[in-house]
Amino acid sequence: MDGNGLRGLELRSRIGGDGVLELSLQEAAVPEPAPDEIVVRVEATPINPSDIGVLLGPAALDTAEFAGTAARPVVRAHVPAAALSAIAARLDASLPVGNEGAGTVLRAGAEATHLLGRQVAVFGGAMWAQYRRAKAADCLVLPAGTRPRDGASWYVNPMTALGFVETMRQEAHTALVHTAAASNLGQMLNRICLADGIGLVNIVRSPQQAALLRGQGAPHVVDSSAPDFAAALTAALAETGATMGFDAVGGGPLAGQILAAMEAAARQAASGYNHYGSDRHKQVYLYGRLDPGPTTFERGPIGFAWGLGGWLLMPTLKKLGATTEARLRARVAAELKTTFASHYTAEVSLAEALQPEIMRAYCRRSTGEKFLILPQQGLG
Ligand SMILES: NC(=O)c1ccc[n+]([C@@H]2O[C@H](COP(=O)([O-])OP(=O)(O)OC[C@H]3O[C@@H](n4cnc5c(N)ncnc54)[C@H](OP(=O)(O)O)[C@@H]3O)[C@@H](O)[C@H]2O)c1
């Protein structure tokens, strides 16, 4: 049902069967909420790497052509023919974008009227929009004094960082290694590990990123661009006892280098020689695709007690169960402005999010270059 004439803009991504990606703002009626639902006026929603994945798919940004008007931009880019089969399920579908955000409850169904006028954070897609209908039970009521800007990035990175720690405990490891560690998520993980007394080896790829994390109190930071990377990593692993890694980079030799350094650290601690390597299980999870190339590694230096797998937030939360998820959400709510604070380079409107310079900037996925969309801005 049309919500009493309420209409709003939403950012949509569509890849046609001809391989042309089209990004645009579409106006749509906002449906009336069901009894257990609310309609949120979205006031802040971040641009995360996972959103860029949905936004562009495998399209190359350097093929983009920018058309339309400043208020209603249209971006077209090309997906290489070889990449089309992998995205067959989304071809010709107009997809909403944006995993998470926050705003004010504008309408509420009969069972959710207590939320009217409250500021809430929402997760679950379609957040790059002026309005979002959501289940009341899925929302987080923002604590007093927390603005939608402070609560917009409440789910994806905070819950992932906490999820790493839960996975570590569940799989009987005691310390962690993390790559691309100066990321927004990495800085949160560093704050969690400092607060909870968990050993964390941060791997970054530049001296600037190393300085940033050391400035935030990280005791173990290793720079993969330094000539002594392998030795420094092995020493940090030996000191912390980390045998579980979370790798956001994915492509290239990094995951294998971590497993090899874990094995080298385990061998240092072992007495005697074992032809098959150490028997302590070493595990690396690939959880990002910052380098989309193949994952390459040599098995020789790793021994036999190891695993390399994928890690995703939603299946992990399902496995952990509702009680654990509720505990993690409560911690995020209590520490939104401290442990889980996000910092943004710039705030942009929905239309500005499709401007060439802004798109190029957020698609770099660089340290400290996170953008926040304010969907109520620039609607003239
Ligand atoms: N699996 C899941 O469920 C899940 C959930 C949440 C997040 N994630 C992933 O978590 C990662 C971090 O997200 P975020 O929002 O925290 O990112 P972010 O703040 O945008 O930071 C990205 C970081 O990655 C680094 N980086 C980019 N490309 C790289 C490469 N090829 N090799 C090494 N480092 C590279 C950047 O460093 P430079 O400045 O040097 O470029 C920057 O420090 C993303 O990959 C995201 O997809 C996965």
PDB file of N, CA, C and O and ligand atoms in Angstrom, residues 47-52 100 155-161 164 178-188 203-206 209 224 247-251 254 286-292 310-316 343 362 364-370, ligand 1:
ATOM      1  N   ILE A  47      29.384   4.653   3.273  1.00  0.00           N
ATOM      2  CA  ILE A  47      29.811   3.930   2.065  1.00  0.00           C
ATOM      3  C   ILE A  47      30.926   2.987   2.489  1.00  0.00           C
ATOM      4  O   ILE A  47      32.041   3.405   2.774  1.00  0.00           O
ATOM      5  N   ASN A  48      30.595   1.700   2.575  1.00  0.00           N
ATOM      6  CA  ASN A  48      31.558   0.673   2.963  1.00  0.00           C
ATOM      7  C   ASN A  48      32.009  -0.104   1.733  1.00  0.00           C
ATOM      8  O   ASN A  48      31.298  -0.137   0.721  1.00  0.00           O
ATOM      9  N   PRO A  49      33.184  -0.795   1.828  1.00  0.00           N
ATOM     10  CA  PRO A  49      33.617  -1.616   0.686  1.00  0.00           C
ATOM     11  C   PRO A  49      32.542  -2.603   0.224  1.00  0.00           C
ATOM     12  O   PRO A  49      32.369  -2.834  -0.978  1.00  0.00           O
ATOM     13  N   SER A  50      31.759  -3.163   1.168  1.00  0.00           N
ATOM     14  CA  SER A  50      30.729  -4.125   0.751  1.00  0.00           C
ATOM     15  C   SER A  50      29.631  -3.436  -0.066  1.00  0.00           C
ATOM     16  O   SER A  50      29.042  -4.047  -0.966  1.00  0.00           O
ATOM     17  N   ASP A  51      29.352  -2.170   0.229  1.00  0.00           N
ATOM     18  CA  ASP A  51      28.359  -1.426  -0.559  1.00  0.00           C
ATOM     19  C   ASP A  51      28.890  -1.167  -1.973  1.00  0.00           C
ATOM     20  O   ASP A  51      28.131  -1.234  -2.951  1.00  0.00           O
ATOM     21  N   ILE A  52      30.182  -0.867  -2.057  1.00  0.00           N
ATOM     22  CA  ILE A  52      30.774  -0.597  -3.380  1.00  0.00           C
ATOM     23  C   ILE A  52      30.695  -1.864  -4.235  1.00  0.00           C
ATOM     24  O   ILE A  52      30.475  -1.802  -5.449  1.00  0.00           O
ATOM     25  N   GLU A 100      23.616  -0.274   5.820  1.00  0.00           N
ATOM     26  CA  GLU A 100      23.263   0.165   7.179  1.00  0.00           C
ATOM     27  C   GLU A 100      23.095   1.687   7.205  1.00  0.00           C
ATOM     28  O   GLU A 100      23.543   2.399   6.303  1.00  0.00           O
ATOM     29  N   TYR A 155      26.646  -1.462  12.435  1.00  0.00           N
ATOM     30  CA  TYR A 155      26.489  -2.908  12.311  1.00  0.00           C
ATOM     31  C   TYR A 155      27.663  -3.593  11.590  1.00  0.00           C
ATOM     32  O   TYR A 155      28.344  -4.436  12.165  1.00  0.00           O
ATOM     33  N   VAL A 156      27.901  -3.225  10.337  1.00  0.00           N
ATOM     34  CA  VAL A 156      28.796  -4.022   9.477  1.00  0.00           C
ATOM     35  C   VAL A 156      30.179  -4.188  10.119  1.00  0.00           C
ATOM     36  O   VAL A 156      30.622  -5.314  10.379  1.00  0.00           O
ATOM     37  N   ASN A 157      30.864  -3.074  10.377  1.00  0.00           N
ATOM     38  CA  ASN A 157      32.218  -3.197  10.923  1.00  0.00           C
ATOM     39  C   ASN A 157      32.240  -3.547  12.409  1.00  0.00           C
ATOM     40  O   ASN A 157      33.011  -4.422  12.822  1.00  0.00           O
ATOM     41  N   PRO A 158      31.403  -2.918  13.263  1.00  0.00           N
ATOM     42  CA  PRO A 158      31.439  -3.306  14.684  1.00  0.00           C
ATOM     43  C   PRO A 158      31.117  -4.784  14.908  1.00  0.00           C
ATOM     44  O   PRO A 158      31.818  -5.483  15.642  1.00  0.00           O
ATOM     45  N   MET A 159      30.061  -5.279  14.262  1.00  0.00           N
ATOM     46  CA  MET A 159      29.663  -6.676  14.499  1.00  0.00           C
ATOM     47  C   MET A 159      30.699  -7.635  13.904  1.00  0.00           C
ATOM     48  O   MET A 159      30.925  -8.725  14.431  1.00  0.00           O
ATOM     49  N   THR A 160      31.349  -7.222  12.796  1.00  0.00           N
ATOM     50  CA  THR A 160      32.384  -8.078  12.211  1.00  0.00           C
ATOM     51  C   THR A 160      33.585  -8.168  13.153  1.00  0.00           C
ATOM     52  O   THR A 160      34.110  -9.254  13.411  1.00  0.00           O
ATOM     53  N   ALA A 161      34.016  -7.021  13.677  1.00  0.00           N
ATOM     54  CA  ALA A 161      35.174  -7.024  14.584  1.00  0.00           C
ATOM     55  C   ALA A 161      34.864  -7.869  15.829  1.00  0.00           C
ATOM     56  O   ALA A 161      35.688  -8.686  16.265  1.00  0.00           O
ATOM     57  N   PHE A 164      34.915 -11.588  14.946  1.00  0.00           N
ATOM     58  CA  PHE A 164      36.249 -12.212  14.884  1.00  0.00           C
ATOM     59  C   PHE A 164      36.620 -12.774  16.261  1.00  0.00           C
ATOM     60  O   PHE A 164      37.141 -13.882  16.377  1.00  0.00           O
ATOM     61  N   HIS A 178      45.495  -9.581  11.973  1.00  0.00           N
ATOM     62  CA  HIS A 178      44.526  -8.907  11.115  1.00  0.00           C
ATOM     63  C   HIS A 178      45.273  -8.139  10.030  1.00  0.00           C
ATOM     64  O   HIS A 178      46.290  -7.509  10.310  1.00  0.00           O
ATOM     65  N   THR A 179      44.759  -8.198   8.797  1.00  0.00           N
ATOM     66  CA  THR A 179      45.412  -7.467   7.694  1.00  0.00           C
ATOM     67  C   THR A 179      44.588  -6.238   7.298  1.00  0.00           C
ATOM     68  O   THR A 179      43.446  -6.105   7.712  1.00  0.00           O
ATOM     69  N   ALA A 180      45.198  -5.384   6.472  1.00  0.00           N
ATOM     70  CA  ALA A 180      44.602  -4.071   6.147  1.00  0.00           C
ATOM     71  C   ALA A 180      44.156  -3.432   7.468  1.00  0.00           C
ATOM     72  O   ALA A 180      43.083  -2.859   7.572  1.00  0.00           O
ATOM     73  N   ALA A 181      45.019  -3.556   8.463  1.00  0.00           N
ATOM     74  CA  ALA A 181      44.618  -3.337   9.857  1.00  0.00           C
ATOM     75  C   ALA A 181      44.396  -1.867  10.223  1.00  0.00           C
ATOM     76  O   ALA A 181      43.903  -1.591  11.315  1.00  0.00           O
ATOM     77  N   ALA A 182      44.761  -0.949   9.328  1.00  0.00           N
ATOM     78  CA  ALA A 182      44.474   0.463   9.623  1.00  0.00           C
ATOM     79  C   ALA A 182      43.097   0.866   9.105  1.00  0.00           C
ATOM     80  O   ALA A 182      42.708   2.035   9.187  1.00  0.00           O
ATOM     81  N   SER A 183      42.350  -0.103   8.577  1.00  0.00           N
ATOM     82  CA  SER A 183      40.992   0.176   8.082  1.00  0.00           C
ATOM     83  C   SER A 183      40.106   0.643   9.231  1.00  0.00           C
ATOM     84  O   SER A 183      40.462   0.504  10.412  1.00  0.00           O
ATOM     85  N   ASN A 184      38.940   1.137   8.882  1.00  0.00           N
ATOM     86  CA  ASN A 184      37.940   1.516   9.893  1.00  0.00           C
ATOM     87  C   ASN A 184      37.669   0.327  10.811  1.00  0.00           C
ATOM     88  O   ASN A 184      37.700   0.443  12.040  1.00  0.00           O
ATOM     89  N   LEU A 185      37.478  -0.853  10.211  1.00  0.00           N
ATOM     90  CA  LEU A 185      37.216  -2.067  10.988  1.00  0.00           C
ATOM     91  C   LEU A 185      38.433  -2.425  11.848  1.00  0.00           C
ATOM     92  O   LEU A 185      38.307  -2.808  13.010  1.00  0.00           O
ATOM     93  N   GLY A 186      39.631  -2.286  11.246  1.00  0.00           N
ATOM     94  CA  GLY A 186      40.849  -2.650  11.955  1.00  0.00           C
ATOM     95  C   GLY A 186      41.067  -1.791  13.190  1.00  0.00           C
ATOM     96  O   GLY A 186      41.517  -2.281  14.234  1.00  0.00           O
ATOM     97  N   GLN A 187      40.738  -0.509  13.079  1.00  0.00           N
ATOM     98  CA  GLN A 187      40.903   0.363  14.247  1.00  0.00           C
ATOM     99  C   GLN A 187      39.924  -0.034  15.360  1.00  0.00           C
ATOM    100  O   GLN A 187      40.256   0.023  16.536  1.00  0.00           O
ATOM    101  N   MET A 188      38.726  -0.467  14.960  1.00  0.00           N
ATOM    102  CA  MET A 188      37.769  -0.957  15.977  1.00  0.00           C
ATOM    103  C   MET A 188      38.306  -2.224  16.635  1.00  0.00           C
ATOM    104  O   MET A 188      38.243  -2.373  17.856  1.00  0.00           O
ATOM    105  N   ILE A 203      48.668  -6.169  10.629  1.00  0.00           N
ATOM    106  CA  ILE A 203      49.502  -6.081   9.415  1.00  0.00           C
ATOM    107  C   ILE A 203      48.984  -4.932   8.549  1.00  0.00           C
ATOM    108  O   ILE A 203      47.792  -4.885   8.217  1.00  0.00           O
ATOM    109  N   VAL A 204      49.878  -4.006   8.224  1.00  0.00           N
ATOM    110  CA  VAL A 204      49.521  -2.865   7.365  1.00  0.00           C
ATOM    111  C   VAL A 204      50.483  -2.843   6.177  1.00  0.00           C
ATOM    112  O   VAL A 204      51.400  -3.664   6.116  1.00  0.00           O
ATOM    113  N   ARG A 205      50.256  -1.912   5.245  1.00  0.00           N
ATOM    114  CA  ARG A 205      51.146  -1.926   4.077  1.00  0.00           C
ATOM    115  C   ARG A 205      51.931  -0.635   3.879  1.00  0.00           C
ATOM    116  O   ARG A 205      52.464  -0.394   2.790  1.00  0.00           O
ATOM    117  N   SER A 206      51.983   0.219   4.906  1.00  0.00           N
ATOM    118  CA  SER A 206      52.819   1.425   4.791  1.00  0.00           C
ATOM    119  C   SER A 206      53.237   1.914   6.178  1.00  0.00           C
ATOM    120  O   SER A 206      52.542   1.644   7.165  1.00  0.00           O
ATOM    121  N   GLN A 209      50.503   3.934   7.965  1.00  0.00           N
ATOM    122  CA  GLN A 209      49.457   3.148   8.634  1.00  0.00           C
ATOM    123  C   GLN A 209      49.987   2.567   9.943  1.00  0.00           C
ATOM    124  O   GLN A 209      49.255   2.485  10.931  1.00  0.00           O
ATOM    125  N   SER A 224      53.952  -4.804   5.852  1.00  0.00           N
ATOM    126  CA  SER A 224      54.272  -5.797   4.808  1.00  0.00           C
ATOM    127  C   SER A 224      55.164  -5.208   3.713  1.00  0.00           C
ATOM    128  O   SER A 224      55.699  -5.955   2.895  1.00  0.00           O
ATOM    129  N   ASP A 247      41.953 -12.005   7.094  1.00  0.00           N
ATOM    130  CA  ASP A 247      42.622 -11.302   5.998  1.00  0.00           C
ATOM    131  C   ASP A 247      41.598 -10.624   5.092  1.00  0.00           C
ATOM    132  O   ASP A 247      40.815 -11.294   4.423  1.00  0.00           O
ATOM    133  N   ALA A 248      41.634  -9.290   5.081  1.00  0.00           N
ATOM    134  CA  ALA A 248      40.720  -8.521   4.235  1.00  0.00           C
ATOM    135  C   ALA A 248      41.240  -8.389   2.812  1.00  0.00           C
ATOM    136  O   ALA A 248      40.500  -8.013   1.911  1.00  0.00           O
ATOM    137  N   VAL A 249      42.523  -8.669   2.601  1.00  0.00           N
ATOM    138  CA  VAL A 249      43.136  -8.434   1.285  1.00  0.00           C
ATOM    139  C   VAL A 249      42.735  -9.557   0.321  1.00  0.00           C
ATOM    140  O   VAL A 249      42.283  -9.320  -0.787  1.00  0.00           O
ATOM    141  N   GLY A 250      42.886 -10.792   0.769  1.00  0.00           N
ATOM    142  CA  GLY A 250      42.388 -11.939  -0.014  1.00  0.00           C
ATOM    143  C   GLY A 250      43.318 -12.379  -1.121  1.00  0.00           C
ATOM    144  O   GLY A 250      43.808 -13.497  -1.116  1.00  0.00           O
ATOM    145  N   GLY A 251      43.609 -11.500  -2.087  1.00  0.00           N
ATOM    146  CA  GLY A 251      44.459 -11.879  -3.213  1.00  0.00           C
ATOM    147  C   GLY A 251      45.932 -11.751  -2.875  1.00  0.00           C
ATOM    148  O   GLY A 251      46.309 -11.094  -1.908  1.00  0.00           O
ATOM    149  N   LEU A 254      49.668 -12.826   0.787  1.00  0.00           N
ATOM    150  CA  LEU A 254      49.650 -12.470   2.214  1.00  0.00           C
ATOM    151  C   LEU A 254      49.130 -13.592   3.121  1.00  0.00           C
ATOM    152  O   LEU A 254      49.748 -13.889   4.154  1.00  0.00           O
ATOM    153  N   LEU A 286      39.793 -15.608   4.981  1.00  0.00           N
ATOM    154  CA  LEU A 286      39.713 -14.482   4.049  1.00  0.00           C
ATOM    155  C   LEU A 286      38.324 -13.879   4.215  1.00  0.00           C
ATOM    156  O   LEU A 286      37.332 -14.582   4.054  1.00  0.00           O
ATOM    157  N   TYR A 287      38.262 -12.601   4.570  1.00  0.00           N
ATOM    158  CA  TYR A 287      36.939 -12.012   4.789  1.00  0.00           C
ATOM    159  C   TYR A 287      36.721 -10.772   3.925  1.00  0.00           C
ATOM    160  O   TYR A 287      35.686 -10.120   4.021  1.00  0.00           O
ATOM    161  N   GLY A 288      37.673 -10.448   3.068  1.00  0.00           N
ATOM    162  CA  GLY A 288      37.517  -9.303   2.174  1.00  0.00           C
ATOM    163  C   GLY A 288      38.175  -9.616   0.841  1.00  0.00           C
ATOM    164  O   GLY A 288      38.824 -10.653   0.676  1.00  0.00           O
ATOM    165  N   ARG A 289      38.004  -8.683  -0.084  1.00  0.00           N
ATOM    166  CA  ARG A 289      38.502  -8.877  -1.449  1.00  0.00           C
ATOM    167  C   ARG A 289      39.202  -7.609  -1.909  1.00  0.00           C
ATOM    168  O   ARG A 289      39.015  -7.170  -3.035  1.00  0.00           O
ATOM    169  N   LEU A 290      39.979  -6.988  -0.996  1.00  0.00           N
ATOM    170  CA  LEU A 290      40.615  -5.726  -1.369  1.00  0.00           C
ATOM    171  C   LEU A 290      41.548  -5.928  -2.558  1.00  0.00           C
ATOM    172  O   LEU A 290      41.696  -5.046  -3.403  1.00  0.00           O
ATOM    173  N   ASP A 291      42.193  -7.083  -2.629  1.00  0.00           N
ATOM    174  CA  ASP A 291      42.937  -7.492  -3.829  1.00  0.00           C
ATOM    175  C   ASP A 291      42.128  -8.615  -4.472  1.00  0.00           C
ATOM    176  O   ASP A 291      42.041  -9.719  -3.925  1.00  0.00           O
ATOM    177  N   PRO A 292      41.500  -8.332  -5.619  1.00  0.00           N
ATOM    178  CA  PRO A 292      40.608  -9.348  -6.214  1.00  0.00           C
ATOM    179  C   PRO A 292      41.349 -10.459  -6.955  1.00  0.00           C
ATOM    180  O   PRO A 292      40.725 -11.381  -7.474  1.00  0.00           O
ATOM    181  N   GLY A 310      36.812 -19.049   4.087  1.00  0.00           N
ATOM    182  CA  GLY A 310      36.141 -17.758   3.953  1.00  0.00           C
ATOM    183  C   GLY A 310      35.360 -17.459   5.223  1.00  0.00           C
ATOM    184  O   GLY A 310      34.984 -18.370   5.966  1.00  0.00           O
ATOM    185  N   TRP A 311      35.141 -16.181   5.493  1.00  0.00           N
ATOM    186  CA  TRP A 311      34.395 -15.780   6.703  1.00  0.00           C
ATOM    187  C   TRP A 311      33.434 -14.663   6.309  1.00  0.00           C
ATOM    188  O   TRP A 311      33.826 -13.677   5.689  1.00  0.00           O
ATOM    189  N   LEU A 312      32.173 -14.845   6.682  1.00  0.00           N
ATOM    190  CA  LEU A 312      31.151 -13.835   6.396  1.00  0.00           C
ATOM    191  C   LEU A 312      30.364 -13.550   7.667  1.00  0.00           C
ATOM    192  O   LEU A 312      30.067 -14.474   8.443  1.00  0.00           O
ATOM    193  N   LEU A 313      29.988 -12.301   7.846  1.00  0.00           N
ATOM    194  CA  LEU A 313      29.329 -11.913   9.098  1.00  0.00           C
ATOM    195  C   LEU A 313      28.002 -12.633   9.342  1.00  0.00           C
ATOM    196  O   LEU A 313      27.793 -13.210  10.410  1.00  0.00           O
ATOM    197  N   MET A 314      27.098 -12.606   8.369  1.00  0.00           N
ATOM    198  CA  MET A 314      25.746 -13.084   8.659  1.00  0.00           C
ATOM    199  C   MET A 314      25.687 -14.586   8.989  1.00  0.00           C
ATOM    200  O   MET A 314      25.077 -14.968   9.994  1.00  0.00           O
ATOM    201  N   PRO A 315      26.355 -15.460   8.198  1.00  0.00           N
ATOM    202  CA  PRO A 315      26.350 -16.879   8.606  1.00  0.00           C
ATOM    203  C   PRO A 315      27.029 -17.088   9.956  1.00  0.00           C
ATOM    204  O   PRO A 315      26.623 -17.970  10.722  1.00  0.00           O
ATOM    205  N   THR A 316      28.050 -16.281  10.261  1.00  0.00           N
ATOM    206  CA  THR A 316      28.724 -16.433  11.559  1.00  0.00           C
ATOM    207  C   THR A 316      27.761 -16.076  12.689  1.00  0.00           C
ATOM    208  O   THR A 316      27.666 -16.798  13.691  1.00  0.00           O
ATOM    209  N   HIS A 343      35.018   7.560  11.581  1.00  0.00           N
ATOM    210  CA  HIS A 343      35.335   8.937  11.178  1.00  0.00           C
ATOM    211  C   HIS A 343      35.204   9.019   9.668  1.00  0.00           C
ATOM    212  O   HIS A 343      35.590   8.094   8.953  1.00  0.00           O
ATOM    213  N   TYR A 362      35.898   7.388  -3.072  1.00  0.00           N
ATOM    214  CA  TYR A 362      35.505   6.281  -2.184  1.00  0.00           C
ATOM    215  C   TYR A 362      35.841   4.919  -2.775  1.00  0.00           C
ATOM    216  O   TYR A 362      36.041   3.964  -2.038  1.00  0.00           O
ATOM    217  N   ARG A 364      38.598   4.173  -4.014  1.00  0.00           N
ATOM    218  CA  ARG A 364      39.997   3.845  -3.676  1.00  0.00           C
ATOM    219  C   ARG A 364      40.075   3.003  -2.404  1.00  0.00           C
ATOM    220  O   ARG A 364      41.070   2.368  -2.146  1.00  0.00           O
ATOM    221  N   ARG A 365      39.043   3.037  -1.572  1.00  0.00           N
ATOM    222  CA  ARG A 365      39.009   2.287  -0.301  1.00  0.00           C
ATOM    223  C   ARG A 365      40.275   2.548   0.504  1.00  0.00           C
ATOM    224  O   ARG A 365      40.901   1.642   1.049  1.00  0.00           O
ATOM    225  N   SER A 366      40.669   3.827   0.575  1.00  0.00           N
ATOM    226  CA  SER A 366      41.929   4.173   1.253  1.00  0.00           C
ATOM    227  C   SER A 366      41.723   4.373   2.736  1.00  0.00           C
ATOM    228  O   SER A 366      40.628   4.702   3.187  1.00  0.00           O
ATOM    229  N   THR A 367      42.813   4.233   3.479  1.00  0.00           N
ATOM    230  CA  THR A 367      42.791   4.451   4.917  1.00  0.00           C
ATOM    231  C   THR A 367      42.253   5.846   5.230  1.00  0.00           C
ATOM    232  O   THR A 367      42.711   6.839   4.656  1.00  0.00           O
ATOM    233  N   GLY A 368      41.296   5.910   6.121  1.00  0.00           N
ATOM    234  CA  GLY A 368      40.776   7.207   6.569  1.00  0.00           C
ATOM    235  C   GLY A 368      39.951   7.938   5.534  1.00  0.00           C
ATOM    236  O   GLY A 368      39.655   9.116   5.699  1.00  0.00           O
ATOM    237  N   GLU A 369      39.564   7.280   4.433  1.00  0.00           N
ATOM    238  CA  GLU A 369      38.764   7.971   3.405  1.00  0.00           C
ATOM    239  C   GLU A 369      37.378   7.370   3.328  1.00  0.00           C
ATOM    240  O   GLU A 369      36.970   6.839   2.305  1.00  0.00           O
ATOM    241  N   LYS A 370      36.653   7.420   4.432  1.00  0.00           N
ATOM    242  CA  LYS A 370      35.298   6.883   4.422  1.00  0.00           C
ATOM    243  C   LYS A 370      34.300   8.017   4.221  1.00  0.00           C
ATOM    244  O   LYS A 370      34.474   9.101   4.775  1.00  0.00           O
TER     245      LYS A 370
HETATM  246  N1  LIG B   1      33.276 -10.693   5.374  1.00  0.00           N
HETATM  247  C1  LIG B   1      32.498  -9.846   6.017  1.00  0.00           C
HETATM  248  O1  LIG B   1      31.446 -10.235   6.554  1.00  0.00           O
HETATM  249  C2  LIG B   1      32.903  -8.403   6.119  1.00  0.00           C
HETATM  250  C3  LIG B   1      32.181  -7.558   6.965  1.00  0.00           C
HETATM  251  C4  LIG B   1      32.609  -6.235   7.109  1.00  0.00           C
HETATM  252  C5  LIG B   1      33.728  -5.769   6.386  1.00  0.00           C
HETATM  253  N2  LIG B   1      34.355  -6.619   5.525  1.00  0.00           N
HETATM  254  C6  LIG B   1      35.563  -6.177   4.785  1.00  0.00           C
HETATM  255  O2  LIG B   1      36.412  -5.494   5.703  1.00  0.00           O
HETATM  256  C7  LIG B   1      37.349  -4.734   4.967  1.00  0.00           C
HETATM  257  C8  LIG B   1      37.598  -3.420   5.668  1.00  0.00           C
HETATM  258  O3  LIG B   1      36.437  -2.598   5.596  1.00  0.00           O
HETATM  259  P1  LIG B   1      36.506  -1.083   6.099  1.00  0.00           P
HETATM  260  O4  LIG B   1      35.162  -0.479   5.924  1.00  0.00           O
HETATM  261  O5  LIG B   1      37.109  -1.063   7.441  1.00  0.00           O
HETATM  262  O6  LIG B   1      37.541  -0.489   5.022  1.00  0.00           O
HETATM  263  P2  LIG B   1      38.204   0.968   4.907  1.00  0.00           P
HETATM  264  O7  LIG B   1      38.071   1.735   6.160  1.00  0.00           O
HETATM  265  O8  LIG B   1      37.677   1.556   3.633  1.00  0.00           O
HETATM  266  O9  LIG B   1      39.762   0.649   4.738  1.00  0.00           O
HETATM  267  C9  LIG B   1      40.262  -0.121   3.708  1.00  0.00           C
HETATM  268  C10 LIG B   1      41.717  -0.433   4.066  1.00  0.00           C
HETATM  269  O10 LIG B   1      42.198  -1.416   3.174  1.00  0.00           O
HETATM  270  C11 LIG B   1      43.478  -1.035   2.717  1.00  0.00           C
HETATM  271  N3  LIG B   1      43.637  -1.611   1.391  1.00  0.00           N
HETATM  272  C12 LIG B   1      42.914  -1.335   0.273  1.00  0.00           C
HETATM  273  N4  LIG B   1      43.313  -2.111  -0.739  1.00  0.00           N
HETATM  274  C13 LIG B   1      44.314  -2.894  -0.246  1.00  0.00           C
HETATM  275  C14 LIG B   1      45.140  -3.894  -0.810  1.00  0.00           C
HETATM  276  N5  LIG B   1      45.022  -4.270  -2.096  1.00  0.00           N
HETATM  277  N6  LIG B   1      46.087  -4.473  -0.012  1.00  0.00           N
HETATM  278  C15 LIG B   1      46.225  -4.116   1.282  1.00  0.00           C
HETATM  279  N7  LIG B   1      45.453  -3.173   1.877  1.00  0.00           N
HETATM  280  C16 LIG B   1      44.520  -2.571   1.110  1.00  0.00           C
HETATM  281  C17 LIG B   1      43.489   0.465   2.734  1.00  0.00           C
HETATM  282  O11 LIG B   1      44.828   0.906   2.829  1.00  0.00           O
HETATM  283  P3  LIG B   1      45.502   1.988   1.793  1.00  0.00           P
HETATM  284  O12 LIG B   1      45.251   3.343   2.397  1.00  0.00           O
HETATM  285  O13 LIG B   1      46.925   1.593   1.794  1.00  0.00           O
HETATM  286  O14 LIG B   1      44.817   1.778   0.462  1.00  0.00           O
HETATM  287  C18 LIG B   1      42.657   0.747   3.985  1.00  0.00           C
HETATM  288  O15 LIG B   1      43.485   0.744   5.137  1.00  0.00           O
HETATM  289  C19 LIG B   1      36.774  -4.633   3.551  1.00  0.00           C
HETATM  290  O16 LIG B   1      37.502  -5.490   2.705  1.00  0.00           O
HETATM  291  C20 LIG B   1      35.347  -5.139   3.711  1.00  0.00           C
HETATM  292  O17 LIG B   1      34.832  -5.691   2.526  1.00  0.00           O
HETATM  293  C21 LIG B   1      33.973  -7.922   5.377  1.00  0.00           C
END
